[in-house]
mmCIF file with all atom_site columns, C-alpha atoms in Angstrom:
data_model
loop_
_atom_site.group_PDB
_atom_site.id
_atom_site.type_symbol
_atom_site.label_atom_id
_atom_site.label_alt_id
_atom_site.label_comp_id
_atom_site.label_asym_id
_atom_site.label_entity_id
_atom_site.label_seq_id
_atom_site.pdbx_PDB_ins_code
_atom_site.Cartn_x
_atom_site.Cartn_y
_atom_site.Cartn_z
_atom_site.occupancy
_atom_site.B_iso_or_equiv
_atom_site.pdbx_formal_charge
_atom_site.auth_seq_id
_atom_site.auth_comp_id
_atom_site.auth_asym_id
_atom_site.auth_atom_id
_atom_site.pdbx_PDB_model_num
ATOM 1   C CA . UNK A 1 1   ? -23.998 71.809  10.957  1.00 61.00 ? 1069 UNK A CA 1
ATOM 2   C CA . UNK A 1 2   ? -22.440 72.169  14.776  1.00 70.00 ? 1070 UNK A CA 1
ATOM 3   C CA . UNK A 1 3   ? -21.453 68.744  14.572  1.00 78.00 ? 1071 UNK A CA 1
ATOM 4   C CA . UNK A 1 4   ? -19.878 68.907  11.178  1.00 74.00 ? 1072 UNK A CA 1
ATOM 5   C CA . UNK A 1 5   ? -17.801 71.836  12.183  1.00 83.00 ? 1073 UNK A CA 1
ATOM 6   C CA . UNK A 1 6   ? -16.821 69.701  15.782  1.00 86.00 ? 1074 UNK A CA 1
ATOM 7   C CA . UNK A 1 7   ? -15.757 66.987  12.978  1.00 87.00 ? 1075 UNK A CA 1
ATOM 8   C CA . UNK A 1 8   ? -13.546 69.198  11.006  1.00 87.00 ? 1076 UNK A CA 1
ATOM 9   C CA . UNK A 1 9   ? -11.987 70.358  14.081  1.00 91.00 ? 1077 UNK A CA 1
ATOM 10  C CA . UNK A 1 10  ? -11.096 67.140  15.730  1.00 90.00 ? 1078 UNK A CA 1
ATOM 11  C CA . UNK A 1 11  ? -9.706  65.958  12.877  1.00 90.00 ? 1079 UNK A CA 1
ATOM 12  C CA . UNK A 1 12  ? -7.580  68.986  12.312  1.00 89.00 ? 1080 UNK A CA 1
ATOM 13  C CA . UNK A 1 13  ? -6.586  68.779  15.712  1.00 92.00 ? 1081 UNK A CA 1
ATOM 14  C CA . UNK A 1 14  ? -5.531  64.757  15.395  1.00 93.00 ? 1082 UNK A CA 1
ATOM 15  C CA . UNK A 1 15  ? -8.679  63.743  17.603  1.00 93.00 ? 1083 UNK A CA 1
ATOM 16  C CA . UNK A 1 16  ? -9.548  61.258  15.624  1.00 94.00 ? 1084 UNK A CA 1
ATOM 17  C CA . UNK A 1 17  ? -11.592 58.924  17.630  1.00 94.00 ? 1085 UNK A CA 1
ATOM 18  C CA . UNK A 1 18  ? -13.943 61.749  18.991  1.00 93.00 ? 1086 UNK A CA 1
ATOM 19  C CA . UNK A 1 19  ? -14.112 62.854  15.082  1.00 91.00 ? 1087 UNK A CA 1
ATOM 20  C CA . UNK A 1 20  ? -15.007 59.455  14.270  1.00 93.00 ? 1088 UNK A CA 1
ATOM 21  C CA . UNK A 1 21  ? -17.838 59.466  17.200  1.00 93.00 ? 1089 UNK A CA 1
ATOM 22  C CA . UNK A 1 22  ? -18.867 62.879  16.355  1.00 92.00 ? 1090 UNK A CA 1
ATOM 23  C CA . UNK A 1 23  ? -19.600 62.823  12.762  1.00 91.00 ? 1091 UNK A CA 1
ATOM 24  C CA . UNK A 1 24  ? -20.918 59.181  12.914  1.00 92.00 ? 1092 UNK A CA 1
ATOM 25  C CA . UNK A 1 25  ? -23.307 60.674  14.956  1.00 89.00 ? 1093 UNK A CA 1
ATOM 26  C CA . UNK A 1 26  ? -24.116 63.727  13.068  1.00 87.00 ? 1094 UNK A CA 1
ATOM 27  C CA . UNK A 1 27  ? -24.147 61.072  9.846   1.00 85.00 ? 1095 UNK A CA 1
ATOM 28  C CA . UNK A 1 28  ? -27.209 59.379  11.482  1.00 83.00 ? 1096 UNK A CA 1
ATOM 29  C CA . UNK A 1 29  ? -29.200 62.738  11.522  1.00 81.00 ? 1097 UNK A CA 1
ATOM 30  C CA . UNK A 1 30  ? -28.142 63.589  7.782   1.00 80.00 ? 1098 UNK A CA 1
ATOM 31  C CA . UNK A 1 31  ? -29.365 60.577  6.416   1.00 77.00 ? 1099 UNK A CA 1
ATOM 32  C CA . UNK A 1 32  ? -32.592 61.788  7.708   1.00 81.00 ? 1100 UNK A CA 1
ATOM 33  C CA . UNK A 1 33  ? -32.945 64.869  5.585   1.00 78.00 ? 1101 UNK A CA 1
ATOM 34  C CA . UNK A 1 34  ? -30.691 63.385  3.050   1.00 73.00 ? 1102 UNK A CA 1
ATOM 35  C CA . UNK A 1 35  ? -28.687 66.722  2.551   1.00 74.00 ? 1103 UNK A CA 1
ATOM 36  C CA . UNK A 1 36  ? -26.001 65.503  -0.020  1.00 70.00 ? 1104 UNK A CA 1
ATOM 37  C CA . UNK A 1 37  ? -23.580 68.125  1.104   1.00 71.00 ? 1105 UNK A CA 1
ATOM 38  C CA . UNK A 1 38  ? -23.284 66.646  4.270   1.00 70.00 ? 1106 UNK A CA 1
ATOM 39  C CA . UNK A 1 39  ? -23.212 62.996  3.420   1.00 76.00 ? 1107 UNK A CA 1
ATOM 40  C CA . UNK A 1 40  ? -20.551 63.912  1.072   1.00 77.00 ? 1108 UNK A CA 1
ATOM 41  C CA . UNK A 1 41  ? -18.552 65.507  3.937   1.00 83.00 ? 1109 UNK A CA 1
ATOM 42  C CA . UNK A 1 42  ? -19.212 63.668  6.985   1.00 86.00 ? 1110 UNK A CA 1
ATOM 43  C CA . UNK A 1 43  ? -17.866 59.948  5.143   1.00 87.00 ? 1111 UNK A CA 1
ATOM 44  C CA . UNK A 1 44  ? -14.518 61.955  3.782   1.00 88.00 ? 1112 UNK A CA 1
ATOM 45  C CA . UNK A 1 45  ? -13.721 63.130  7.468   1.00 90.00 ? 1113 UNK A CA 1
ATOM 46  C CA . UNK A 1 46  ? -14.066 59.561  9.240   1.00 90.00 ? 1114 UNK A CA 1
ATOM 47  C CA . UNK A 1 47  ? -12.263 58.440  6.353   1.00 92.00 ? 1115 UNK A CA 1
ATOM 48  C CA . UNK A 1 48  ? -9.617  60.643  7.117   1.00 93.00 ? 1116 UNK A CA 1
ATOM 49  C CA . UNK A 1 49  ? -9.740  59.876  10.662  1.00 93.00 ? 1117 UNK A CA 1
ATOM 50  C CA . UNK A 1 50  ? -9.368  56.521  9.877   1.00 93.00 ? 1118 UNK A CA 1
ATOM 51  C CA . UNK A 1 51  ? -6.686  56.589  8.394   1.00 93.00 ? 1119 UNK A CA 1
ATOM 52  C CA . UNK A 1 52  ? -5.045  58.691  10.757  1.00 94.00 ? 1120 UNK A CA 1
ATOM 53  C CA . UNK A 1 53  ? -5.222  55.787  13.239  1.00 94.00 ? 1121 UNK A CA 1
ATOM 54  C CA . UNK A 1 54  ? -3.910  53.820  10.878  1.00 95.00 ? 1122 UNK A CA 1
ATOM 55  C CA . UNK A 1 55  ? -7.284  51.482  10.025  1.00 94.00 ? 1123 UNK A CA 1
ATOM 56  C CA . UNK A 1 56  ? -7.218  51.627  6.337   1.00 93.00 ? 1124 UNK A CA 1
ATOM 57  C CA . UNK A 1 57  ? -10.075 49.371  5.766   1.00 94.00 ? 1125 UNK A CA 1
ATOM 58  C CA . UNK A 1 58  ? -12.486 51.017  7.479   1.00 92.00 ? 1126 UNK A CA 1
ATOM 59  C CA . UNK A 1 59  ? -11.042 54.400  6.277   1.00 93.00 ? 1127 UNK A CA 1
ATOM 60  C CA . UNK A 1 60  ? -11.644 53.174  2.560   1.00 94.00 ? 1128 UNK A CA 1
ATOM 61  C CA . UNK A 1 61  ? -15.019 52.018  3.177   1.00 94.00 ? 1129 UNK A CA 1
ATOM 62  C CA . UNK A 1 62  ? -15.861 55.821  4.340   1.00 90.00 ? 1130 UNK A CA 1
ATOM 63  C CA . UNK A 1 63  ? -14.045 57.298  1.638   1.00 92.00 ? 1131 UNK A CA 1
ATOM 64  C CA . UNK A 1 64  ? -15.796 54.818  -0.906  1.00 93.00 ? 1132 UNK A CA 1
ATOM 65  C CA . UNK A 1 65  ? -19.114 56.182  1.071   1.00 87.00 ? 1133 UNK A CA 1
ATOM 66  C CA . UNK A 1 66  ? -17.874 59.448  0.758   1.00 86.00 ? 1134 UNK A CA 1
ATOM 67  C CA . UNK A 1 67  ? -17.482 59.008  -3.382  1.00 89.00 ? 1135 UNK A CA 1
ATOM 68  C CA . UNK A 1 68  ? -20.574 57.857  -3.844  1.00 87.00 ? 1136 UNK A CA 1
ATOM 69  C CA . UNK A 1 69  ? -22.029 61.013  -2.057  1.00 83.00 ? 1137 UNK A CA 1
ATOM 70  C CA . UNK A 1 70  ? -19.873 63.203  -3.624  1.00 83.00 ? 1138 UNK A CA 1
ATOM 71  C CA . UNK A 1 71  ? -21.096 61.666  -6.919  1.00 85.00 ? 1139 UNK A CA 1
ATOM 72  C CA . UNK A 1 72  ? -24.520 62.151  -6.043  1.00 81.00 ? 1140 UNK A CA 1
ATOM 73  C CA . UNK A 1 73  ? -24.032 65.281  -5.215  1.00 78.00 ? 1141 UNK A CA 1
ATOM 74  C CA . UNK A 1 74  ? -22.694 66.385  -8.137  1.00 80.00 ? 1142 UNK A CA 1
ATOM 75  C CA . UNK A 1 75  ? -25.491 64.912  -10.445 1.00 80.00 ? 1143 UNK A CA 1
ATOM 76  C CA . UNK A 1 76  ? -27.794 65.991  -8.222  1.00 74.00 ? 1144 UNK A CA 1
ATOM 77  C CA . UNK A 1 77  ? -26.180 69.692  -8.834  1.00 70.00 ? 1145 UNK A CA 1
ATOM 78  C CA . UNK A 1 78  ? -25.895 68.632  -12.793 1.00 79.00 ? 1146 UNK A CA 1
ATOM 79  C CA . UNK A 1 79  ? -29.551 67.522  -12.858 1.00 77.00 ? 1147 UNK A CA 1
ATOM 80  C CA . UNK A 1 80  ? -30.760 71.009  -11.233 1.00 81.00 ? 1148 UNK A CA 1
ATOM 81  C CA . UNK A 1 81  ? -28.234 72.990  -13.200 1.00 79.00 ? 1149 UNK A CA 1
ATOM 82  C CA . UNK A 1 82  ? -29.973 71.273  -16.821 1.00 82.00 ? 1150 UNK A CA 1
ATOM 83  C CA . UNK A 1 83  ? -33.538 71.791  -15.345 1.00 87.00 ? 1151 UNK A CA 1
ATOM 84  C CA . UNK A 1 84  ? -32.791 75.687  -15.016 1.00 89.00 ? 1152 UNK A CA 1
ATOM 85  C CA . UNK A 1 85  ? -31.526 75.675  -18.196 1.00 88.00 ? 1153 UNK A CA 1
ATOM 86  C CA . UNK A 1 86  ? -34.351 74.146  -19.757 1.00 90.00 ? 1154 UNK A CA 1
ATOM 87  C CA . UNK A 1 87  ? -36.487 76.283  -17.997 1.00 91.00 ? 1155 UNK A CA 1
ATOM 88  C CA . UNK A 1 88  ? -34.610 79.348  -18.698 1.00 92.00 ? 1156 UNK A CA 1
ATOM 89  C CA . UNK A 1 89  ? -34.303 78.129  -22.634 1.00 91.00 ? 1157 UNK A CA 1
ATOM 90  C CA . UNK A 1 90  ? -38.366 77.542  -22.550 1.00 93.00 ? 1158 UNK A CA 1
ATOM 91  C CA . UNK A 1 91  ? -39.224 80.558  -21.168 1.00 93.00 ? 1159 UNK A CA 1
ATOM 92  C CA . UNK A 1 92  ? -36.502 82.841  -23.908 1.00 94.00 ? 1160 UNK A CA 1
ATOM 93  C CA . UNK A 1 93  ? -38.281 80.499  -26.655 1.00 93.00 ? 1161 UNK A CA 1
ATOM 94  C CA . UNK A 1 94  ? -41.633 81.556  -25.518 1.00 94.00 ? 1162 UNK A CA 1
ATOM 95  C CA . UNK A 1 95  ? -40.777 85.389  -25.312 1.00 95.00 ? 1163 UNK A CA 1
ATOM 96  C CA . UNK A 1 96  ? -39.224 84.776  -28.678 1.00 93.00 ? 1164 UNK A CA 1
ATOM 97  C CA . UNK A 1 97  ? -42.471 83.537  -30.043 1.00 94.00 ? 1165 UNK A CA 1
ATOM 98  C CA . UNK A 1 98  ? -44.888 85.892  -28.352 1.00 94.00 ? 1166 UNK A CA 1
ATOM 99  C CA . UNK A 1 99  ? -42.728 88.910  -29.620 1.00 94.00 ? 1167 UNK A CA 1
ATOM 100 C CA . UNK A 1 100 ? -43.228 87.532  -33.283 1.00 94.00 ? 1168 UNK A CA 1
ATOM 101 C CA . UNK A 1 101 ? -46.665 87.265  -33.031 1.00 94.00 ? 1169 UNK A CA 1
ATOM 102 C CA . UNK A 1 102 ? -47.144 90.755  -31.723 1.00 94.00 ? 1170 UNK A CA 1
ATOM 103 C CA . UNK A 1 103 ? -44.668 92.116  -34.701 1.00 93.00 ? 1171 UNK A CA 1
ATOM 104 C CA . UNK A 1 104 ? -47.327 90.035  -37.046 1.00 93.00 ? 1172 UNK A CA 1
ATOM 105 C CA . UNK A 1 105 ? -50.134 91.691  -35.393 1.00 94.00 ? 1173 UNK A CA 1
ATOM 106 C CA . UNK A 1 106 ? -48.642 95.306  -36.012 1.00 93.00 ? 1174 UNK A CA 1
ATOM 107 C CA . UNK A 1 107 ? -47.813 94.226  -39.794 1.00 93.00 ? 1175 UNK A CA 1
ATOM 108 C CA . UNK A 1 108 ? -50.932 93.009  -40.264 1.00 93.00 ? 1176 UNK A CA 1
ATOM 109 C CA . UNK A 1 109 ? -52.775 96.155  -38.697 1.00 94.00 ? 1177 UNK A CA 1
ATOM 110 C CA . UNK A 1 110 ? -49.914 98.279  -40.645 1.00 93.00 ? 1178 UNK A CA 1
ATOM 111 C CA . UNK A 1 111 ? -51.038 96.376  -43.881 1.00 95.00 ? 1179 UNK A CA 1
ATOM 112 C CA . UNK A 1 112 ? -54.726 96.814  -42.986 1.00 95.00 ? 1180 UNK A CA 1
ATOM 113 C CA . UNK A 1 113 ? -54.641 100.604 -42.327 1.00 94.00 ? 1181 UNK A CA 1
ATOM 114 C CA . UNK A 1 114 ? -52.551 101.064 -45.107 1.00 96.00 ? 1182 UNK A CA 1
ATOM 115 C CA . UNK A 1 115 ? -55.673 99.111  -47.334 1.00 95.00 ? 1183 UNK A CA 1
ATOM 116 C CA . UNK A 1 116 ? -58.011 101.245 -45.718 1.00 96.00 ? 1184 UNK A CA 1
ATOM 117 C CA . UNK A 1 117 ? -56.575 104.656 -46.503 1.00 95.00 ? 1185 UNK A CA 1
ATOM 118 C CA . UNK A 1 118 ? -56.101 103.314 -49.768 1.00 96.00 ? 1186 UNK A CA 1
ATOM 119 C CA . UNK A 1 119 ? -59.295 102.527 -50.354 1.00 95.00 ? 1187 UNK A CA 1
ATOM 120 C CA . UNK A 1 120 ? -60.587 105.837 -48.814 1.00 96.00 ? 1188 UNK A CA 1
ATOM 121 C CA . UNK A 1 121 ? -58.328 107.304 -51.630 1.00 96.00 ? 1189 UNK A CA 1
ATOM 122 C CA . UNK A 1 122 ? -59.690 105.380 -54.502 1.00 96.00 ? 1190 UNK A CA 1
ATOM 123 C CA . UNK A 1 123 ? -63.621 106.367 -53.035 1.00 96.00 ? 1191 UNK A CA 1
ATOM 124 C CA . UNK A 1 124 ? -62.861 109.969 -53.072 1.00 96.00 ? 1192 UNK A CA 1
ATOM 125 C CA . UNK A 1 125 ? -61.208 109.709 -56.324 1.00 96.00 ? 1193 UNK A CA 1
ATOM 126 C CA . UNK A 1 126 ? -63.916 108.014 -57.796 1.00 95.00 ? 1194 UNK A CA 1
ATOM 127 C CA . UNK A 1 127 ? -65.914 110.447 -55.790 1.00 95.00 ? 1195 UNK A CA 1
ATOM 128 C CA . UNK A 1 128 ? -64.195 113.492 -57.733 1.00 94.00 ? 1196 UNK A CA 1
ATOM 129 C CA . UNK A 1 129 ? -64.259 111.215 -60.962 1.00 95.00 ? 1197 UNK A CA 1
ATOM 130 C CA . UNK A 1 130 ? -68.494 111.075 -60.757 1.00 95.00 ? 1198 UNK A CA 1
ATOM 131 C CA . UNK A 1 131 ? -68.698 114.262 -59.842 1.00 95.00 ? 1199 UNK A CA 1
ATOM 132 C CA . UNK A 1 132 ? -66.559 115.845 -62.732 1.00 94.00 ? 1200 UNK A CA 1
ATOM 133 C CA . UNK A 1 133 ? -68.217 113.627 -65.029 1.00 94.00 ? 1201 UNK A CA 1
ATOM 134 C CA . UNK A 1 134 ? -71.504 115.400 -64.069 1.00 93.00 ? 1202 UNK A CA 1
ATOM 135 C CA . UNK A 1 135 ? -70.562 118.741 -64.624 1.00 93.00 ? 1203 UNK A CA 1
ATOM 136 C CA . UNK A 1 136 ? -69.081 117.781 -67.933 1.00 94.00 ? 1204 UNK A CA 1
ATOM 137 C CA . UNK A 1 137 ? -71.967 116.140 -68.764 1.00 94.00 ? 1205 UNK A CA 1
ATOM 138 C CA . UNK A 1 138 ? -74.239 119.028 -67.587 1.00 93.00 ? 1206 UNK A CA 1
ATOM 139 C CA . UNK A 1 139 ? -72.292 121.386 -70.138 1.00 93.00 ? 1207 UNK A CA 1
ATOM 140 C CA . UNK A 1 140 ? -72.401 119.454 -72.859 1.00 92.00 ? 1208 UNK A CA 1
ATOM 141 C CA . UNK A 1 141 ? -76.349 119.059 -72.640 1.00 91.00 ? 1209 UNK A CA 1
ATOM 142 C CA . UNK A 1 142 ? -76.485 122.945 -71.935 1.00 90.00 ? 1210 UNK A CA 1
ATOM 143 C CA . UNK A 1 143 ? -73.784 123.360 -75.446 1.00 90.00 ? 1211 UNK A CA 1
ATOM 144 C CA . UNK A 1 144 ? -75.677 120.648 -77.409 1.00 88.00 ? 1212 UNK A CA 1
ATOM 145 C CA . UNK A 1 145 ? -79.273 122.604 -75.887 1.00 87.00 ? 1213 UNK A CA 1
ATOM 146 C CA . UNK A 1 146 ? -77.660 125.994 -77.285 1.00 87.00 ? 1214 UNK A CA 1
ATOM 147 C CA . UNK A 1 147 ? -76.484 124.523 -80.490 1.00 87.00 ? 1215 UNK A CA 1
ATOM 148 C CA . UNK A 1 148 ? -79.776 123.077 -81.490 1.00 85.00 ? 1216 UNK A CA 1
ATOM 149 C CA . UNK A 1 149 ? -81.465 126.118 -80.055 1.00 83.00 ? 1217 UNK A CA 1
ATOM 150 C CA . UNK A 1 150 ? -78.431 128.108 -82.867 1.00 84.00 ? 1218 UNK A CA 1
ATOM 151 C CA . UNK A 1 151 ? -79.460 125.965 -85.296 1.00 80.00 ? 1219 UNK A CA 1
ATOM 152 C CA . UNK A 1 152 ? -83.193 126.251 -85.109 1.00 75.00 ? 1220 UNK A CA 1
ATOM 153 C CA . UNK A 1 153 ? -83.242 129.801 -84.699 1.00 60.00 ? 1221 UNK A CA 1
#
């Protein structure tokens, strides 16, 4: 990072041979970690160093080094910006799905309790129903007991 800062300096500054030294330097350590960023830098500013001394050859071979970086970078950024997405679109789609299913659930207990009371209703009607029937039925034997009872007498 020092040394990439150094770079952008010298170069700035028209020192282009200890920009050149500097960030070939700093360019051996980055391919180490392979940090994109900075092999996309590094190549651009010996490039441009280059070319300050007037040695466009070698300048576009670092600026063809820096494209291909820089284009590496960039899918590399594409590829991690599509993975978050996809994760991102999994995880709504998931939510999504486990928020139906609970709505389902509380229909389907809705529907159930409803059923239940309804069929608590319908017992105690046919509860009442039985029970009127039995005193009706109780009068009429105690009428058709005083009738015959009328008649006999």
């Amino acid at each position: 990072v020092v040394k990439n800062g150094l770079s952008q300096v010298y170069l700035h500054t028209g020192r282009y041979e200890q920009c050149i030294a500097i960030s070939k330097e700093a360019l051996v350590t980055i391919y180490k970690t392979n940090d994109l960023f900075f092999l996309s830098e590094l190549p651009e500013y010996i490039a441009k160093s280059y070319e300050g001394l007037m040695q466009y050859d070698s300048a576009f071979k670092y600026m063809k080094l820096n494209w291909e970086y820089t284009e590496q970078l960039f899918t590399s950024n594409q590829d991690e910006a599509l993975e978050e997405l996809k994760v991102k679109y999994e995880t709504e789609r998931k939510e999504l799905l486990i928020n139906k299913q609970k709505r389902e659930q509380y229909y389907g207990l809705g529907i159930i309790g409803i059923l239940i009371a309804l069929g608590f209703a319908l017992l105690n009607r046919y509860q009442a129903k039985r029970k009127l029937t039995s005193v009706l039925k109780e009068k009429n034997e105690e009428k058709d007991f005083l009738m015959k009872e009328i008649h006999i007498g």
